[in-house]
Tab-separated table of C-alpha atoms in Angstrom:
chain	number	residue	atom	x	y	z
A	1	MET	CA	-83.900	1.068	-3.665
A	2	SER	CA	-83.760	2.345	-0.113
A	3	ASP	CA	-80.366	3.268	1.327
A	4	LYS	CA	-81.683	2.579	4.817
A	5	LYS	CA	-80.607	-0.567	6.633
A	6	ARG	CA	-83.007	-3.398	7.432
A	7	THR	CA	-81.852	-5.511	10.388
A	8	HIS	CA	-85.231	-5.903	12.043
A	9	ASP	CA	-86.113	-8.903	9.846
A	10	GLN	CA	-83.963	-11.079	12.106
A	11	PHE	CA	-86.963	-11.557	14.411
A	12	TYR	CA	-88.479	-13.894	11.796
A	13	LYS	CA	-85.960	-16.548	12.867
A	14	ASN	CA	-88.033	-17.063	16.012
A	15	GLU	CA	-91.462	-17.171	14.323
A	16	LYS	CA	-91.935	-20.929	14.389
A	17	GLY	CA	-94.956	-23.027	15.228
A	18	LEU	CA	-97.328	-20.057	15.341
A	19	PRO	CA	-100.928	-20.197	14.077
A	20	PRO	CA	-101.292	-19.006	10.460
A	21	LYS	CA	-101.602	-15.252	10.143
A	22	ASP	CA	-104.911	-13.766	9.053
A	23	ILE	CA	-103.353	-12.593	5.794
A	24	PHE	CA	-102.203	-16.141	5.007
A	25	VAL	CA	-105.790	-17.336	5.300
A	26	LYS	CA	-107.139	-14.377	3.326
A	27	ILE	CA	-104.815	-14.929	0.378
A	28	GLY	CA	-105.397	-18.662	0.645
A	29	ASN	CA	-109.117	-18.053	0.266
A	30	TYR	CA	-108.523	-16.126	-2.959
A	31	LEU	CA	-106.519	-19.083	-4.258
A	32	GLU	CA	-109.498	-21.433	-3.943
A	33	GLU	CA	-110.121	-20.964	-7.664
A	34	TYR	CA	-106.886	-22.878	-8.317
A	35	LYS	CA	-107.420	-25.626	-5.732
A	36	ASP	CA	-107.443	-28.528	-8.191
A	37	LYS	CA	-104.728	-27.147	-10.454
A	38	ASN	CA	-100.974	-27.677	-10.434
A	39	ILE	CA	-99.990	-24.011	-10.420
A	40	LYS	CA	-96.591	-22.499	-9.651
A	41	ILE	CA	-96.459	-19.957	-6.814
A	42	ALA	CA	-93.595	-17.734	-5.690
A	43	ASP	CA	-93.633	-16.128	-2.246
A	44	ILE	CA	-91.119	-13.273	-2.389
A	45	GLY	CA	-89.626	-12.119	0.906
A	46	THR	CA	-90.689	-15.412	2.436
A	47	ALA	CA	-88.452	-15.100	5.564
A	48	ILE	CA	-88.383	-18.649	7.006
A	49	GLY	CA	-91.257	-19.840	4.801
A	50	SER	CA	-94.299	-19.702	7.064
A	51	PHE	CA	-96.664	-18.724	4.242
A	52	PRO	CA	-95.474	-21.425	1.799
A	53	ASP	CA	-95.812	-23.929	4.638
A	54	TYR	CA	-99.419	-22.858	5.194
A	55	LEU	CA	-100.267	-23.066	1.491
A	56	SER	CA	-98.594	-26.463	1.090
A	57	LYS	CA	-100.803	-27.914	3.822
A	58	ARG	CA	-103.956	-26.379	2.378
A	59	TYR	CA	-103.307	-27.056	-1.322
A	60	SER	CA	-101.244	-30.159	-2.003
A	61	SER	CA	-101.335	-29.647	-5.791
A	62	PHE	CA	-99.539	-26.282	-5.685
A	63	GLU	CA	-95.839	-26.039	-6.533
A	64	ILE	CA	-94.585	-23.389	-4.106
A	65	THR	CA	-91.167	-21.753	-3.798
A	66	GLY	CA	-90.152	-19.377	-1.040
A	67	PHE	CA	-87.735	-16.688	-2.236
A	68	GLU	CA	-85.680	-14.675	0.241
A	69	TYR	CA	-82.873	-12.100	0.099
A	70	LEU	CA	-81.308	-12.843	3.504
A	71	GLU	CA	-79.275	-16.031	3.448
A	72	GLU	CA	-79.590	-16.605	7.206
A	73	LEU	CA	-83.379	-16.684	6.899
A	74	ILE	CA	-83.138	-19.156	4.016
A	75	GLU	CA	-80.973	-21.478	6.113
A	76	GLU	CA	-83.340	-21.180	9.069
A	77	GLY	CA	-86.291	-21.887	6.764
A	78	LYS	CA	-84.700	-25.018	5.361
A	79	LYS	CA	-84.296	-26.355	8.904
A	80	THR	CA	-87.775	-25.311	10.015
A	81	TYR	CA	-89.714	-26.382	6.900
A	82	PRO	CA	-87.595	-28.996	5.087
A	83	HIS	CA	-90.523	-29.823	2.761
A	84	ILE	CA	-90.526	-26.282	1.327
A	85	LYS	CA	-88.334	-25.274	-1.628
A	86	PHE	CA	-86.262	-22.150	-0.896
A	87	ASP	CA	-84.130	-19.999	-3.148
A	88	TYR	CA	-82.299	-16.670	-3.074
A	89	LEU	CA	-83.874	-13.716	-4.861
A	90	ASP	CA	-83.248	-9.998	-5.232
A	91	VAL	CA	-86.647	-8.641	-6.236
A	92	ASN	CA	-84.960	-5.537	-7.690
A	93	ASP	CA	-82.934	-7.630	-10.154
A	94	SER	CA	-85.037	-8.308	-13.246
A	95	ASN	CA	-82.719	-11.173	-14.208
A	96	SER	CA	-83.377	-13.107	-10.986
A	97	LEU	CA	-86.169	-15.126	-12.636
A	98	GLU	CA	-87.281	-15.879	-16.160
A	99	ASP	CA	-90.263	-14.040	-17.572
A	100	ASN	CA	-93.671	-15.756	-17.322
A	101	SER	CA	-92.391	-18.288	-14.780
A	102	PHE	CA	-95.205	-18.303	-12.219
A	103	ASP	CA	-98.986	-18.335	-12.108
A	104	VAL	CA	-99.122	-16.466	-8.798
A	105	ILE	CA	-96.652	-14.317	-6.865
A	106	SER	CA	-97.152	-13.061	-3.315
A	107	MET	CA	-95.257	-10.344	-1.434
A	108	ILE	CA	-96.309	-9.990	2.186
A	109	GLY	CA	-94.912	-6.991	4.068
A	110	VAL	CA	-92.139	-6.471	1.522
A	111	LEU	CA	-93.006	-3.467	-0.635
A	112	SER	CA	-92.609	-0.981	2.251
A	113	ILE	CA	-88.889	-1.778	2.390
A	114	PHE	CA	-88.177	-0.079	-0.930
A	115	ASP	CA	-88.088	3.632	-1.717
A	116	ASN	CA	-88.405	2.693	-5.399
A	117	TYR	CA	-91.650	0.728	-5.169
A	118	ILE	CA	-92.109	0.617	-8.959
A	119	LEU	CA	-89.165	-1.685	-9.706
A	120	PRO	CA	-90.231	-4.693	-7.583
A	121	ILE	CA	-93.799	-4.430	-8.889
A	122	LYS	CA	-92.584	-4.251	-12.487
A	123	ASN	CA	-90.258	-7.229	-12.012
A	124	CYS	CA	-92.903	-9.360	-10.334
A	125	LEU	CA	-95.346	-8.688	-13.144
A	126	SER	CA	-92.742	-9.741	-15.712
A	127	TRP	CA	-92.259	-13.033	-13.853
A	128	ILE	CA	-96.002	-13.805	-13.829
A	129	LYS	CA	-97.682	-15.579	-16.698
A	130	PRO	CA	-100.340	-13.652	-18.650
A	131	GLY	CA	-103.574	-13.750	-16.690
A	132	GLY	CA	-101.723	-14.595	-13.480
A	133	LYS	CA	-102.091	-12.771	-10.161
A	134	LEU	CA	-99.822	-10.738	-7.922
A	135	PHE	CA	-100.821	-10.419	-4.258
A	136	ILE	CA	-99.153	-7.550	-2.377
A	137	PHE	CA	-99.925	-7.092	1.305
A	138	GLY	CA	-98.686	-3.947	2.979
A	139	MET	CA	-99.431	-0.356	3.892
A	140	PHE	CA	-101.170	1.851	1.319
A	141	ASN	CA	-102.258	5.430	1.898
A	142	ASP	CA	-105.833	6.421	1.049
A	143	TYR	CA	-104.550	9.997	0.717
A	144	ASP	CA	-102.456	11.040	-2.283
A	145	ILE	CA	-99.208	11.166	-0.319
A	146	ASP	CA	-96.242	8.772	-0.421
A	147	VAL	CA	-94.563	8.465	2.987
A	148	TYR	CA	-90.906	7.461	3.379
A	149	LEU	CA	-89.932	6.514	6.916
A	150	GLY	CA	-86.706	5.760	8.732
A	151	TYR	CA	-85.916	5.322	12.414
A	152	LYS	CA	-83.118	4.644	14.870
A	153	HIS	CA	-83.045	3.539	18.482
A	154	SER	CA	-82.371	6.159	21.133
A	155	THR	CA	-79.216	4.281	22.172
A	156	GLU	CA	-77.691	4.944	18.733
A	157	PRO	CA	-75.858	8.226	18.151
A	158	LEU	CA	-77.271	11.000	16.007
A	159	GLY	CA	-76.310	10.416	12.396
A	160	SER	CA	-76.516	6.632	12.617
A	161	SER	CA	-77.869	4.771	9.603
A	162	LEU	CA	-81.645	4.663	9.723
A	163	GLU	CA	-83.671	1.473	9.776
A	164	GLY	CA	-86.227	1.147	6.988
A	165	GLY	CA	-89.187	-1.022	6.122
A	166	TRP	CA	-92.153	1.218	6.931
A	167	ASN	CA	-92.811	3.255	3.795
A	168	ILE	CA	-96.462	3.910	2.934
A	169	VAL	CA	-97.195	4.255	-0.778
A	170	SER	CA	-100.374	6.029	-1.825
A	171	LYS	CA	-103.076	4.127	-3.658
A	172	GLU	CA	-102.966	6.862	-6.288
A	173	SER	CA	-99.262	6.264	-6.986
A	174	ILE	CA	-99.956	2.563	-7.300
A	175	ARG	CA	-102.846	3.278	-9.659
A	176	GLN	CA	-100.632	5.433	-11.878
A	177	THR	CA	-97.902	2.790	-11.890
A	178	LEU	CA	-100.232	-0.061	-12.787
A	179	ASN	CA	-101.920	1.964	-15.513
A	180	GLU	CA	-98.508	2.611	-17.060
A	181	LEU	CA	-97.683	-1.094	-16.815
A	182	LYS	CA	-101.014	-1.862	-18.528
A	183	VAL	CA	-102.183	-4.574	-16.159
A	184	GLN	CA	-105.500	-6.279	-16.791
A	185	SER	CA	-107.051	-5.227	-13.481
A	186	PHE	CA	-106.271	-4.453	-9.848
A	187	GLU	CA	-108.155	-3.893	-6.603
A	188	PHE	CA	-107.418	-2.930	-2.996
A	189	HIS	CA	-109.009	-4.791	-0.100
A	190	ASP	CA	-109.035	-3.355	3.420
A	191	PHE	CA	-107.577	-5.632	6.065
A	192	GLU	CA	-108.525	-5.965	9.717
A	193	VAL	CA	-106.754	-8.443	11.945
A	194	SER	CA	-109.076	-10.780	13.861
A	195	VAL	CA	-106.845	-11.555	16.856
A	196	ASP	CA	-105.095	-9.551	19.527
A	197	ILE	CA	-101.347	-9.115	19.018
A	198	LYS	CA	-99.454	-8.383	22.206
A	199	LYS	CA	-96.959	-5.580	22.565
A	200	LYS	CA	-93.353	-6.781	22.939
A	201	LEU	CA	-91.623	-4.356	25.257
A	202	ASP	CA	-88.168	-5.617	24.262
A	203	ASP	CA	-88.878	-4.828	20.594
A	204	PRO	CA	-91.123	-1.750	20.262
A	205	ALA	CA	-90.732	-1.719	16.467
A	206	ARG	CA	-92.807	-4.918	16.324
A	207	SER	CA	-96.468	-4.345	15.549
A	208	TRP	CA	-99.271	-4.896	18.037
A	209	THR	CA	-103.023	-4.318	18.131
A	210	GLU	CA	-105.128	-1.806	20.017
A	211	LYS	CA	-108.908	-1.417	19.957
A	212	TYR	CA	-111.210	1.402	18.994
A	213	SER	CA	-114.219	2.150	21.216
A	214	ASP	CA	-116.419	-0.074	19.023
A	215	GLY	CA	-114.158	-3.067	19.678
A	216	SER	CA	-112.541	-3.199	16.243
A	217	ARG	CA	-108.769	-3.542	16.129
A	218	PHE	CA	-106.086	-1.398	14.588
A	219	ILE	CA	-102.398	-2.145	14.208
A	220	THR	CA	-99.680	0.130	15.536
A	221	ASN	CA	-96.094	0.001	16.794
A	222	GLY	CA	-93.389	2.029	18.520
A	223	LEU	CA	-93.011	4.254	15.461
A	224	CYS	CA	-96.398	5.756	16.392
A	225	LEU	CA	-97.862	4.395	13.154
A	226	LEU	CA	-101.535	3.754	12.617
A	227	GLN	CA	-100.919	1.154	9.935
A	228	PRO	CA	-103.186	1.338	6.845
A	229	GLN	CA	-102.796	-2.319	5.910
A	230	LYS	CA	-104.417	-3.504	2.697
A	231	LEU	CA	-104.226	-6.367	0.244
A	232	LEU	CA	-103.575	-5.354	-3.353
A	233	ILE	CA	-104.551	-7.959	-5.959
A	234	ILE	CA	-103.224	-7.411	-9.475
A	235	THR	CA	-104.191	-9.480	-12.503
A	236	LYS	CA	-101.621	-9.310	-15.275
């Protein structure tokens, strides 16, 4: 697990009433195969529950739980989406959930928080029923290099604890991990956002979009990252 701090997640408290993110819709489209089934879904690192809220409106038969590590986000989620079930979860604790508890698990923007990326993947797979799916959205490197990032604001003194959350795991490392865990199958899908995201000058660590000369968008932020965002779909 990373020894870097992660305070930047507090901005999720203010993400209310926004249109569904592109990745919500994309994962929702993959879940069409379950549309008439009463499946159990866990969204891990749910923040205030925006993704479970989206799924609950699109698929009324799904039983969805939003799991979050930060208690303040859970409390904010309960106020914002009282129809959503929330619970505390440490994804690095294998005893947090019973094995084979869920048909589908999603982790959106969570894996990059952890230096040990194997443990949360292994735990999630143990919590999924055989044949179930794990959706992981995040940054994955096409090159065979794992990148571990930390940052601090210029107003903080040298030697301050670094902020984490922006690690980039290589696709090759993921492939090796999943082969060792003997999953049924897995595939990476490139992701391109379809809307413009404005830069927030008061929070340069927040992501925004820029455009290439051909008009296509890429995602960046004040860490000078060109974010290689992808959706990883694993079938247990």
